[in-house]
Amino acid sequence: MPWQTLIDVTRDAPVPLTAQIQGTIRQEIAEGTLRPGVRLPSSRQLAEDLRVSRSVVVEAYGQLIAEGYLEALRGSGTWISQHLPPSAVPTLLDDGVVPDVRWDLRPGTIDGTAFPQREWLAAYQQALTGAGGRELGYPPLSGATALRTELAGYLGRTRGVRTTPRQIMVTSGFAQVLSLLGAALPRLGIDALGMEDPCHHRQRQFVAEAGLRVRSVPVDEDGIDVDALARTGARAVLVTPAHQFPTGATLSTERRAALVRWAEDVDGFIVEDDYDGELWFDETPRPLALQRLCPDRVLYAGTASKSLSPALRLAWIAVPPRLTSLLEQTRARRDLGSEILTQLAFTELLASGGFDRHLRRRRARLRARRLLLERAVRSHLPDARILGAAAGLHAYVELPRHVDEPRLVAAALHRSVLVRGGAHFRHGTRPAPPALVIGCAAVPGAALPEAVAAIGRARADLPSGLPTTAPDPRRSPCPN
Ligand SMILES: Cc1ncc(COP(=O)(O)O)c(C=O)c1O
């Protein structure tokens, strides 16, 4: 295993190297990448791979052994413990092994009843009825022309995106965009991608798997730290400017301008992931797409996963004109296009105004849920605060610094609430206060307060006062 890609260290980070190694190993255990029984490299080998002194690795291993994450047998090496501490176990559950809980508050979950079944059925029927030999053959690689035409109009009208049908490619989810970029960017001499920290943990995995080096860049209440991005040396970055995932921060006007300047300075590109841009119900005006500030350097991506359903595997990317052929060529070497009837049905939904009507209903429903959540947090977690804009399907709930996040997540699970802690999304190089990322979409509205009340009771189960586990670098005090 290439350990230096799994366990990476950043020399100019404020967190000591030992703590970075510990943080990454804990995180990889929590995400299930490092499973019980896996043998770690010797301290000498890892020190050589990471180009750090051996004492750094010895200290990191020693601390993790003391915490119960690792086991060592004299003469036979160091292993991931068969008996992990309880705080590490709940997040071991990946999407394939979801425990049977009463309330599932993971941010990726959705409310199946919000899908516009009747309108979709009508649109799909229309699409199928109108599909002839041409439509039912292999689809255009970039997607149905009719959909790209509708999308160009829709994105301009609702998000201010400046694009044309020719610049748009329809993909099987945003996940596919990441693998396409992993192959396309190196052909522009770009082999590293700046990624927000925290971010969607699976995306970091996809990007690394696609062969790009991940450069983690901290995020604060104004969005990505552009100065820190510039220090990474990367020439491309993936951002969620409207509603940072998962903190909810909106990229400020100043940072938007700075980010565009950065892209121009490094002759680089910005990938804008507008994953929930349609679902804005904050009192502040909805920010338009970053792409409109610099259509020549911003690749704008949207998805139907939040607005309709992730099961459709339907997303789109609008790229600068000079990248269209590169993207098409990259795709041509990988697959034969995306499923067409879903695309044609979505075209119908857009053209008939059904999608706009659906979004209006959905926003109203989500706004009501958000209010319920805010009220429940005030009652049951009174010293917590919800960060970021009221938008999308999740909220980032920051907790007081002394709360032991992993223990709270474990205690919540014990009370039948599956919720992710903030550490689940962090890469580990920067400390941050404890937090919960609460998905508000999947549980029925009335159940949301009950679920938060259960978290409040789980919190009360914890020993009060100072943290009861050894300090985690991602949970110690920090200025943001
Ligand atoms: C930050 C972020 N971007 C994009 C997506 C959508 O990904 P996909 O279109 O592959 O479902 C999600 C979905 O959960 C997300 O959380």
Tab-separated table of C-alpha atoms and ligand atoms in Angstrom:
chain	number	residue	atom	x	y	z
A	1	MET	CA	0.000	0.000	0.000
A	2	PRO	CA	1.342	3.476	-0.851
A	3	TRP	CA	1.219	4.701	2.737
A	4	GLN	CA	2.380	8.219	1.920
A	5	THR	CA	-0.781	8.774	-0.146
A	6	LEU	CA	-3.033	7.510	2.652
A	7	ILE	CA	-1.147	9.106	5.525
A	8	ASP	CA	0.011	12.486	4.365
A	9	VAL	CA	1.540	15.338	6.320
A	10	THR	CA	1.612	19.062	5.606
A	11	ARG	CA	4.773	20.704	6.825
A	12	ASP	CA	3.490	24.280	7.110
A	13	ALA	CA	0.251	23.328	8.927
A	14	PRO	CA	-0.230	24.685	12.448
A	15	VAL	CA	-0.744	21.110	13.726
A	16	PRO	CA	2.402	19.146	14.728
A	17	LEU	CA	3.414	16.271	12.430
A	18	THR	CA	2.771	13.673	15.142
A	19	ALA	CA	-0.776	14.934	15.613
A	20	GLN	CA	-1.349	14.980	11.843
A	21	ILE	CA	-0.344	11.302	11.570
A	22	GLN	CA	-2.545	10.367	14.534
A	23	GLY	CA	-5.469	12.373	13.150
A	24	THR	CA	-5.245	10.748	9.730
A	25	ILE	CA	-5.013	7.215	11.112
A	26	ARG	CA	-8.021	7.803	13.385
A	27	GLN	CA	-9.944	9.277	10.449
A	28	GLU	CA	-9.097	6.396	8.093
A	29	ILE	CA	-10.162	3.914	10.788
A	30	ALA	CA	-13.408	5.821	11.277
A	31	GLU	CA	-14.077	5.804	7.524
A	32	GLY	CA	-13.353	2.094	7.320
A	33	THR	CA	-10.331	2.405	5.014
A	34	LEU	CA	-8.091	0.965	7.722
A	35	ARG	CA	-9.906	-2.039	9.152
A	36	PRO	CA	-9.137	-4.068	12.281
A	37	GLY	CA	-6.226	-6.418	11.693
A	38	VAL	CA	-4.545	-4.327	8.979
A	39	ARG	CA	-0.810	-4.151	9.534
A	40	LEU	CA	0.799	-0.723	9.494
A	41	PRO	CA	4.272	-0.119	8.087
A	42	SER	CA	7.128	-0.103	10.573
A	43	SER	CA	7.874	3.265	12.142
A	44	ARG	CA	11.149	3.328	10.215
A	45	GLN	CA	9.392	2.648	6.892
A	46	LEU	CA	6.624	5.230	7.410
A	47	ALA	CA	9.137	7.830	8.574
A	48	GLU	CA	11.111	7.245	5.374
A	49	ASP	CA	7.971	7.426	3.174
A	50	LEU	CA	6.800	10.648	4.800
A	51	ARG	CA	10.312	12.079	5.095
A	52	VAL	CA	9.896	12.786	8.782
A	53	SER	CA	12.044	11.748	11.711
A	54	ARG	CA	11.367	8.267	13.086
A	55	SER	CA	10.623	9.653	16.546
A	56	VAL	CA	7.586	11.491	15.069
A	57	VAL	CA	6.059	8.191	13.908
A	58	VAL	CA	7.048	6.322	17.089
A	59	GLU	CA	5.272	8.981	19.155
A	60	ALA	CA	2.161	8.920	16.929
A	61	TYR	CA	1.938	5.099	17.096
A	62	GLY	CA	2.554	5.166	20.868
A	63	GLN	CA	-0.335	7.565	21.457
A	64	LEU	CA	-2.703	5.563	19.235
A	65	ILE	CA	-1.741	2.351	21.066
A	66	ALA	CA	-2.523	4.092	24.356
A	67	GLU	CA	-5.921	5.156	22.996
A	68	GLY	CA	-6.717	1.621	21.809
A	69	TYR	CA	-6.658	2.331	18.059
A	70	LEU	CA	-3.497	0.265	17.443
A	71	GLU	CA	-1.933	-2.854	18.915
A	72	ALA	CA	1.745	-3.738	18.845
A	73	LEU	CA	3.426	-7.069	19.311
A	74	ARG	CA	7.139	-7.001	19.973
A	75	GLY	CA	8.942	-8.238	16.896
A	76	SER	CA	5.836	-8.601	14.728
A	77	GLY	CA	4.715	-5.035	14.036
A	78	THR	CA	1.824	-2.663	14.604
A	79	TRP	CA	-1.781	-3.422	13.678
A	80	ILE	CA	-5.145	-1.735	13.644
A	81	SER	CA	-6.735	-2.940	16.864
A	82	GLN	CA	-9.264	-5.772	16.784
A	83	HIS	CA	-10.938	-4.059	19.746
A	84	LEU	CA	-11.348	-0.458	18.681
A	85	PRO	CA	-12.457	2.103	21.234
A	86	PRO	CA	-16.234	2.629	21.136
A	87	SER	CA	-15.797	6.178	19.821
A	88	ALA	CA	-14.190	4.821	16.625
A	89	VAL	CA	-16.836	2.241	15.869
A	90	PRO	CA	-19.990	4.075	14.812
A	91	THR	CA	-18.384	5.852	11.906
A	92	LEU	CA	-16.947	2.559	10.682
A	93	LEU	CA	-20.373	2.000	9.230
A	94	ASP	CA	-20.209	2.808	5.584
A	95	ASP	CA	-23.177	3.281	3.331
A	96	GLY	CA	-23.448	-0.462	2.777
A	97	VAL	CA	-23.812	-1.289	6.479
A	98	VAL	CA	-26.321	1.178	7.840
A	99	PRO	CA	-27.589	0.192	11.263
A	100	ASP	CA	-31.293	-0.076	11.780
A	101	VAL	CA	-31.913	3.200	13.584
A	102	ARG	CA	-35.016	5.174	14.383
A	103	TRP	CA	-33.632	8.451	13.024
A	104	ASP	CA	-31.120	8.612	10.176
A	105	LEU	CA	-29.683	12.129	10.121
A	106	ARG	CA	-26.820	11.581	7.688
A	107	PRO	CA	-26.623	14.543	5.289
A	108	GLY	CA	-26.819	12.458	2.095
A	109	THR	CA	-30.206	10.968	2.913
A	110	ILE	CA	-33.382	12.250	1.270
A	111	ASP	CA	-37.105	12.220	1.797
A	112	GLY	CA	-38.547	9.851	-0.802
A	113	THR	CA	-41.992	11.423	-0.477
A	114	ALA	CA	-40.619	14.744	-1.785
A	115	PHE	CA	-39.966	13.265	-5.238
A	116	PRO	CA	-42.544	14.634	-7.739
A	117	GLN	CA	-43.750	11.205	-8.805
A	118	ARG	CA	-46.789	12.290	-10.803
A	119	GLU	CA	-44.941	14.978	-12.775
A	120	TRP	CA	-41.975	12.692	-13.347
A	121	LEU	CA	-44.192	9.898	-14.593
A	122	ALA	CA	-45.924	12.266	-17.034
A	123	ALA	CA	-42.588	13.674	-18.218
A	124	TYR	CA	-41.094	10.199	-18.586
A	125	GLN	CA	-44.110	8.960	-20.520
A	126	GLN	CA	-43.889	11.956	-22.839
A	127	ALA	CA	-40.162	11.316	-23.315
A	128	LEU	CA	-40.720	7.646	-24.075
A	129	THR	CA	-43.605	8.291	-26.424
A	130	GLY	CA	-41.588	10.825	-28.378
A	131	ALA	CA	-38.412	8.715	-28.525
A	132	GLY	CA	-37.725	7.296	-31.972
A	133	GLY	CA	-34.819	5.396	-33.493
A	134	ARG	CA	-32.492	8.352	-33.159
A	135	GLU	CA	-33.126	8.839	-29.435
A	136	LEU	CA	-32.988	5.117	-28.694
A	137	GLY	CA	-29.612	4.610	-30.322
A	138	TYR	CA	-26.351	5.474	-28.571
A	139	PRO	CA	-26.806	8.888	-26.951
A	140	PRO	CA	-24.715	11.954	-27.782
A	141	LEU	CA	-21.624	11.714	-25.573
A	142	SER	CA	-22.253	15.085	-23.938
A	143	GLY	CA	-25.928	14.376	-23.357
A	144	ALA	CA	-29.227	14.933	-25.151
A	145	THR	CA	-29.057	18.138	-27.175
A	146	ALA	CA	-32.559	19.113	-26.027
A	147	LEU	CA	-31.530	18.810	-22.380
A	148	ARG	CA	-28.355	20.819	-22.863
A	149	THR	CA	-30.419	23.546	-24.539
A	150	GLU	CA	-32.952	23.600	-21.684
A	151	LEU	CA	-30.166	23.540	-19.095
A	152	ALA	CA	-28.308	26.467	-20.655
A	153	GLY	CA	-31.486	28.565	-20.356
A	154	TYR	CA	-32.374	27.288	-16.883
A	155	LEU	CA	-28.879	27.836	-15.436
A	156	GLY	CA	-28.707	31.343	-16.874
A	157	ARG	CA	-32.163	32.264	-15.611
A	158	THR	CA	-31.860	30.779	-12.103
A	159	ARG	CA	-28.140	30.836	-11.262
A	160	GLY	CA	-26.759	33.500	-13.580
A	161	VAL	CA	-24.491	30.965	-15.336
A	162	ARG	CA	-23.080	32.215	-18.654
A	163	THR	CA	-22.956	29.240	-20.940
A	164	THR	CA	-24.207	27.628	-24.147
A	165	PRO	CA	-25.578	24.130	-24.889
A	166	ARG	CA	-22.283	23.251	-26.600
A	167	GLN	CA	-20.361	23.874	-23.340
A	168	ILE	CA	-22.569	21.594	-21.241
A	169	MET	CA	-21.988	17.902	-20.582
A	170	VAL	CA	-24.547	15.704	-18.855
A	171	THR	CA	-23.005	13.108	-16.535
A	172	SER	CA	-23.981	10.233	-14.276
A	173	GLY	CA	-23.823	12.322	-11.130
A	174	PHE	CA	-21.209	14.821	-10.029
A	175	ALA	CA	-19.111	11.826	-8.978
A	176	GLN	CA	-18.490	11.145	-12.675
A	177	VAL	CA	-17.415	14.752	-13.202
A	178	LEU	CA	-14.655	14.148	-10.665
A	179	SER	CA	-13.307	11.093	-12.420
A	180	LEU	CA	-13.438	12.868	-15.789
A	181	LEU	CA	-11.527	15.810	-14.346
A	182	GLY	CA	-9.018	13.445	-12.785
A	183	ALA	CA	-8.168	12.324	-16.298
A	184	ALA	CA	-8.546	15.688	-18.076
A	185	LEU	CA	-6.657	18.067	-15.782
A	186	PRO	CA	-3.275	16.309	-16.072
A	187	ARG	CA	-3.510	16.929	-19.823
A	188	LEU	CA	-3.443	20.631	-18.960
A	189	GLY	CA	-0.365	20.112	-16.798
A	190	ILE	CA	-2.437	20.089	-13.581
A	191	ASP	CA	-1.844	17.140	-11.250
A	192	ALA	CA	-3.079	18.494	-7.900
A	193	LEU	CA	-6.511	19.716	-6.847
A	194	GLY	CA	-7.166	22.079	-3.949
A	195	MET	CA	-10.107	20.797	-1.913
A	196	GLU	CA	-11.967	22.430	0.923
A	197	ASP	CA	-11.295	21.055	4.383
A	198	PRO	CA	-13.846	19.972	5.531
A	199	CYS	CA	-15.505	18.619	2.425
A	200	HIS	CA	-17.511	15.649	1.200
A	201	HIS	CA	-15.289	12.756	2.315
A	202	ARG	CA	-16.207	10.550	-0.652
A	203	GLN	CA	-15.229	13.288	-3.090
A	204	ARG	CA	-11.751	13.456	-1.592
A	205	GLN	CA	-11.512	9.721	-2.087
A	206	PHE	CA	-12.742	9.922	-5.719
A	207	VAL	CA	-10.278	12.677	-6.574
A	208	ALA	CA	-7.340	10.771	-5.074
A	209	GLU	CA	-8.497	7.598	-6.804
A	210	ALA	CA	-8.673	9.479	-10.118
A	211	GLY	CA	-4.948	10.149	-9.741
A	212	LEU	CA	-4.939	13.791	-8.621
A	213	ARG	CA	-3.037	14.851	-5.522
A	214	VAL	CA	-5.387	16.365	-2.963
A	215	ARG	CA	-4.327	19.655	-1.391
A	216	SER	CA	-6.514	20.394	1.632
A	217	VAL	CA	-7.417	24.045	2.080
A	218	PRO	CA	-9.091	25.362	5.241
A	219	VAL	CA	-12.510	26.943	5.215
A	220	ASP	CA	-13.864	29.607	7.582
A	221	GLU	CA	-17.127	31.537	7.809
A	222	ASP	CA	-16.303	33.345	4.531
A	223	GLY	CA	-15.622	30.120	2.645
A	224	ILE	CA	-12.316	28.830	1.330
A	225	ASP	CA	-9.116	30.532	2.519
A	226	VAL	CA	-7.689	31.762	-0.791
A	227	ASP	CA	-4.264	32.683	0.675
A	228	ALA	CA	-3.899	29.145	1.999
A	229	LEU	CA	-4.956	27.818	-1.410
A	230	ALA	CA	-2.250	29.899	-3.088
A	231	ARG	CA	0.361	28.392	-0.743
A	232	THR	CA	-0.488	24.843	-1.859
A	233	GLY	CA	0.867	25.432	-5.364
A	234	ALA	CA	-2.231	23.758	-6.883
A	235	ARG	CA	-3.603	25.250	-10.122
A	236	ALA	CA	-7.135	23.923	-9.786
A	237	VAL	CA	-9.575	23.911	-6.914
A	238	LEU	CA	-12.954	22.365	-6.106
A	239	VAL	CA	-15.274	24.678	-4.164
A	240	THR	CA	-18.883	24.807	-2.955
A	241	PRO	CA	-19.327	28.617	-2.967
A	242	ALA	CA	-23.080	28.992	-2.434
A	243	HIS	CA	-23.319	26.662	0.550
A	244	GLN	CA	-20.016	25.144	1.614
A	245	PHE	CA	-20.299	21.443	2.246
A	246	PRO	CA	-20.662	20.740	5.130
A	247	THR	CA	-20.185	24.009	7.092
A	248	GLY	CA	-22.862	25.950	5.158
A	249	ALA	CA	-20.630	29.032	4.743
A	250	THR	CA	-21.287	31.192	1.693
A	251	LEU	CA	-18.177	32.385	-0.136
A	252	SER	CA	-17.996	36.127	0.567
A	253	THR	CA	-17.853	38.745	-2.191
A	254	GLU	CA	-14.215	39.543	-1.353
A	255	ARG	CA	-13.221	35.885	-1.396
A	256	ARG	CA	-15.004	35.384	-4.718
A	257	ALA	CA	-12.943	38.168	-6.241
A	258	ALA	CA	-9.757	36.827	-4.611
A	259	LEU	CA	-10.449	33.319	-5.882
A	260	VAL	CA	-10.899	34.537	-9.434
A	261	ARG	CA	-7.680	36.590	-9.150
A	262	TRP	CA	-5.890	33.487	-7.884
A	263	ALA	CA	-7.128	31.459	-10.885
A	264	GLU	CA	-5.889	34.150	-13.247
A	265	ASP	CA	-2.521	34.432	-11.469
A	266	VAL	CA	-1.813	30.693	-11.616
A	267	ASP	CA	-3.429	30.269	-15.040
A	268	GLY	CA	-5.710	27.733	-13.392
A	269	PHE	CA	-9.315	26.574	-12.999
A	270	ILE	CA	-12.057	26.624	-10.401
A	271	VAL	CA	-14.572	23.781	-10.242
A	272	GLU	CA	-17.798	25.132	-8.753
A	273	ASP	CA	-19.939	22.411	-7.171
A	274	ASP	CA	-23.387	24.030	-6.923
A	275	TYR	CA	-24.878	20.876	-5.434
A	276	ASP	CA	-27.825	22.523	-3.640
A	277	GLY	CA	-27.950	25.969	-5.272
A	278	GLU	CA	-31.678	25.678	-6.007
A	279	LEU	CA	-32.584	24.950	-2.408
A	280	TRP	CA	-31.994	28.349	-0.842
A	281	PHE	CA	-34.377	29.657	1.797
A	282	ASP	CA	-32.110	31.896	3.845
A	283	GLU	CA	-33.285	35.468	4.442
A	284	THR	CA	-30.176	36.793	2.707
A	285	PRO	CA	-30.338	36.991	-1.100
A	286	ARG	CA	-29.388	33.793	-2.867
A	287	PRO	CA	-25.842	34.140	-4.232
A	288	LEU	CA	-25.531	33.693	-7.977
A	289	ALA	CA	-23.030	31.275	-9.432
A	290	LEU	CA	-19.362	32.152	-9.085
A	291	GLN	CA	-19.011	31.092	-12.718
A	292	ARG	CA	-20.546	34.335	-14.004
A	293	LEU	CA	-17.537	36.268	-12.634
A	294	CYS	CA	-15.102	34.322	-14.776
A	295	PRO	CA	-16.728	31.993	-17.325
A	296	ASP	CA	-13.335	31.376	-18.866
A	297	ARG	CA	-11.867	29.731	-15.774
A	298	VAL	CA	-14.811	28.361	-13.808
A	299	LEU	CA	-16.306	24.943	-14.523
A	300	TYR	CA	-19.835	25.081	-13.138
A	301	ALA	CA	-21.435	21.802	-11.979
A	302	GLY	CA	-24.985	21.069	-10.844
A	303	THR	CA	-26.811	17.891	-9.909
A	304	ALA	CA	-30.335	16.513	-9.565
A	305	SER	CA	-29.263	14.538	-6.488
A	306	LYS	CA	-30.497	17.109	-3.965
A	307	SER	CA	-33.282	18.768	-5.936
A	308	LEU	CA	-34.878	15.521	-7.190
A	309	SER	CA	-33.138	12.293	-6.191
A	310	PRO	CA	-29.611	10.844	-6.158
A	311	ALA	CA	-31.070	7.661	-7.618
A	312	LEU	CA	-31.399	9.394	-11.015
A	313	ARG	CA	-27.592	9.765	-11.241
A	314	LEU	CA	-28.082	12.943	-13.226
A	315	ALA	CA	-25.721	15.902	-13.149
A	316	TRP	CA	-24.241	18.456	-15.545
A	317	ILE	CA	-21.146	20.536	-15.991
A	318	ALA	CA	-20.762	23.754	-18.005
A	319	VAL	CA	-17.129	24.267	-18.960
A	320	PRO	CA	-15.204	27.130	-20.570
A	321	PRO	CA	-15.331	26.836	-24.401
A	322	ARG	CA	-11.646	25.899	-24.602
A	323	LEU	CA	-12.258	22.785	-22.452
A	324	THR	CA	-15.205	21.266	-24.331
A	325	SER	CA	-13.192	19.078	-26.706
A	326	LEU	CA	-10.815	17.952	-23.971
A	327	LEU	CA	-13.761	16.846	-21.825
A	328	GLU	CA	-15.430	15.077	-24.742
A	329	GLN	CA	-12.216	13.304	-25.684
A	330	THR	CA	-11.687	12.260	-22.079
A	331	ARG	CA	-15.207	10.899	-21.896
A	332	ALA	CA	-14.953	9.134	-25.242
A	333	ARG	CA	-12.150	7.000	-23.831
A	334	ARG	CA	-14.251	5.985	-20.827
A	335	ASP	CA	-17.886	5.339	-21.715
A	336	LEU	CA	-20.599	5.770	-24.317
A	337	GLY	CA	-22.686	8.490	-22.682
A	338	SER	CA	-25.388	8.633	-20.004
A	339	GLU	CA	-28.781	6.935	-19.993
A	340	ILE	CA	-31.050	8.968	-22.283
A	341	LEU	CA	-34.679	8.517	-21.145
A	342	THR	CA	-33.957	10.107	-17.771
A	343	GLN	CA	-32.369	13.012	-19.623
A	344	LEU	CA	-35.372	13.399	-21.908
A	345	ALA	CA	-37.801	13.217	-18.994
A	346	PHE	CA	-35.848	15.900	-17.172
A	347	THR	CA	-35.934	17.994	-20.353
A	348	GLU	CA	-39.741	17.753	-20.303
A	349	LEU	CA	-39.872	18.673	-16.620
A	350	LEU	CA	-37.705	21.749	-17.227
A	351	ALA	CA	-39.560	22.860	-20.354
A	352	SER	CA	-43.041	22.451	-18.837
A	353	GLY	CA	-42.221	24.524	-15.741
A	354	GLY	CA	-42.812	21.383	-13.616
A	355	PHE	CA	-39.307	21.550	-12.183
A	356	ASP	CA	-39.758	25.170	-11.066
A	357	ARG	CA	-43.055	24.267	-9.403
A	358	HIS	CA	-41.445	21.280	-7.697
A	359	LEU	CA	-38.605	23.464	-6.408
A	360	ARG	CA	-41.028	26.017	-4.985
A	361	ARG	CA	-42.816	23.268	-3.033
A	362	ARG	CA	-39.562	21.697	-1.952
A	363	ARG	CA	-38.095	24.970	-0.701
A	364	ALA	CA	-41.227	25.667	1.349
A	365	ARG	CA	-41.061	22.202	2.880
A	366	LEU	CA	-37.342	22.448	3.643
A	367	ARG	CA	-37.730	25.943	5.095
A	368	ALA	CA	-40.321	24.556	7.527
A	369	ARG	CA	-37.944	21.753	8.479
A	370	ARG	CA	-35.102	24.138	9.013
A	371	LEU	CA	-37.236	26.186	11.403
A	372	LEU	CA	-38.166	23.025	13.297
A	373	LEU	CA	-34.511	22.075	13.509
A	374	GLU	CA	-33.461	25.524	14.733
A	375	ARG	CA	-36.125	25.436	17.416
A	376	ALA	CA	-35.154	21.901	18.465
A	377	VAL	CA	-31.455	22.816	18.678
A	378	ARG	CA	-32.299	25.842	20.837
A	379	SER	CA	-34.306	23.628	23.205
A	380	HIS	CA	-32.181	20.492	23.382
A	381	LEU	CA	-28.644	21.690	22.603
A	382	PRO	CA	-28.904	25.266	23.899
A	383	ASP	CA	-25.171	25.954	23.880
A	384	ALA	CA	-24.779	24.845	20.236
A	385	ARG	CA	-25.042	27.167	17.231
A	386	ILE	CA	-26.057	26.452	13.659
A	387	LEU	CA	-23.519	27.853	11.243
A	388	GLY	CA	-23.960	29.026	7.666
A	389	ALA	CA	-26.885	29.780	5.411
A	390	ALA	CA	-30.324	28.212	5.686
A	391	ALA	CA	-30.194	26.155	2.523
A	392	GLY	CA	-30.078	22.611	1.234
A	393	LEU	CA	-30.732	19.437	3.135
A	394	HIS	CA	-28.374	19.698	6.083
A	395	ALA	CA	-27.223	22.004	8.877
A	396	TYR	CA	-23.832	22.300	10.557
A	397	VAL	CA	-24.283	22.449	14.305
A	398	GLU	CA	-21.197	23.597	16.158
A	399	LEU	CA	-20.845	22.471	19.768
A	400	PRO	CA	-18.925	23.945	22.695
A	401	ARG	CA	-15.265	23.028	22.630
A	402	HIS	CA	-15.380	20.711	25.629
A	403	VAL	CA	-17.917	18.342	24.029
A	404	ASP	CA	-16.341	15.040	23.051
A	405	GLU	CA	-17.624	14.710	19.479
A	406	PRO	CA	-16.858	11.000	18.820
A	407	ARG	CA	-18.422	10.034	22.148
A	408	LEU	CA	-21.501	12.104	21.404
A	409	VAL	CA	-21.883	10.430	17.984
A	410	ALA	CA	-21.563	7.030	19.678
A	411	ALA	CA	-23.999	7.958	22.441
A	412	ALA	CA	-26.496	9.248	19.856
A	413	LEU	CA	-26.292	5.942	18.009
A	414	HIS	CA	-26.975	4.199	21.279
A	415	ARG	CA	-30.194	6.213	21.374
A	416	SER	CA	-30.989	5.191	17.789
A	417	VAL	CA	-29.862	8.397	16.063
A	418	LEU	CA	-27.351	8.004	13.214
A	419	VAL	CA	-25.609	11.341	12.843
A	420	ARG	CA	-22.205	12.347	11.484
A	421	GLY	CA	-19.690	14.343	13.474
A	422	GLY	CA	-17.751	17.190	11.853
A	423	ALA	CA	-14.536	15.112	11.953
A	424	HIS	CA	-16.084	12.731	9.424
A	425	PHE	CA	-15.596	15.424	6.776
A	426	ARG	CA	-12.260	16.848	7.864
A	427	HIS	CA	-8.913	15.872	6.532
A	428	GLY	CA	-7.175	16.363	9.826
A	429	THR	CA	-4.619	19.063	9.225
A	430	ARG	CA	-6.507	21.830	10.977
A	431	PRO	CA	-8.124	21.960	14.385
A	432	ALA	CA	-11.825	22.779	14.610
A	433	PRO	CA	-14.490	22.815	17.309
A	434	PRO	CA	-16.690	19.721	17.671
A	435	ALA	CA	-19.802	19.680	15.499
A	436	LEU	CA	-22.658	17.578	14.179
A	437	VAL	CA	-23.758	17.631	10.554
A	438	ILE	CA	-27.500	17.072	10.677
A	439	GLY	CA	-29.369	16.012	7.576
A	440	CYS	CA	-32.929	17.327	7.832
A	441	ALA	CA	-34.458	15.685	4.782
A	442	ALA	CA	-35.003	12.023	5.543
A	443	VAL	CA	-36.875	11.981	8.845
A	444	PRO	CA	-40.503	13.131	8.737
A	445	GLY	CA	-40.814	16.775	9.816
A	446	ALA	CA	-42.532	16.022	13.113
A	447	ALA	CA	-39.812	13.533	14.039
A	448	LEU	CA	-36.970	16.021	13.669
A	449	PRO	CA	-37.464	17.590	17.131
A	450	GLU	CA	-37.652	14.085	18.655
A	451	ALA	CA	-34.371	13.139	16.995
A	452	VAL	CA	-32.657	16.288	18.254
A	453	ALA	CA	-34.123	15.683	21.716
A	454	ALA	CA	-32.543	12.211	21.619
A	455	ILE	CA	-29.181	13.809	20.768
A	456	GLY	CA	-29.704	16.169	23.716
A	457	ARG	CA	-30.280	13.156	25.980
A	458	ALA	CA	-27.207	11.447	24.502
A	459	ARG	CA	-25.240	14.566	25.326
A	460	ALA	CA	-26.483	14.388	28.898
A	461	ASP	CA	-25.281	10.747	29.057
A	462	LEU	CA	-21.717	11.899	28.504
A	463	PRO	CA	-19.457	12.649	31.431
A	464	SER	CA	-19.602	16.417	31.770
A	465	GLY	CA	-16.669	18.783	31.887
A	466	LEU	CA	-13.434	18.281	30.037
A	467	PRO	CA	-13.015	15.814	27.157
A	468	THR	CA	-12.662	12.254	28.301
A	469	THR	CA	-10.560	10.988	25.395
A	470	ALA	CA	-7.085	12.140	24.527
A	471	PRO	CA	-7.120	15.439	22.603
A	472	ASP	CA	-7.690	15.056	18.891
A	473	PRO	CA	-5.907	17.682	16.774
A	474	ARG	CA	-9.125	18.274	14.859
A	475	ARG	CA	-11.033	19.048	18.003
A	476	SER	CA	-8.690	21.277	19.956
A	477	PRO	CA	-9.215	25.031	20.232
A	478	CYS	CA	-8.735	27.082	17.116
A	479	PRO	CA	-9.388	30.672	16.130
A	480	ASN	CA	-12.192	30.003	13.624
B	1	LIG	C1	-20.987	18.425	-1.784
B	1	LIG	C2	-21.753	17.574	-2.751
B	1	LIG	N1	-21.536	17.729	-4.056
B	1	LIG	C3	-22.190	16.992	-4.975
B	1	LIG	C4	-23.113	16.059	-4.590
B	1	LIG	C5	-23.839	15.273	-5.636
B	1	LIG	O1	-23.131	14.211	-6.093
B	1	LIG	P1	-23.811	13.251	-7.172
B	1	LIG	O2	-24.328	14.150	-8.263
B	1	LIG	O3	-22.708	12.358	-7.637
B	1	LIG	O4	-24.915	12.510	-6.486
B	1	LIG	C6	-23.376	15.843	-3.248
B	1	LIG	C7	-24.359	14.828	-2.853
B	1	LIG	O5	-24.466	14.372	-1.765
B	1	LIG	C8	-22.674	16.626	-2.294
B	1	LIG	O6	-22.900	16.485	-0.987
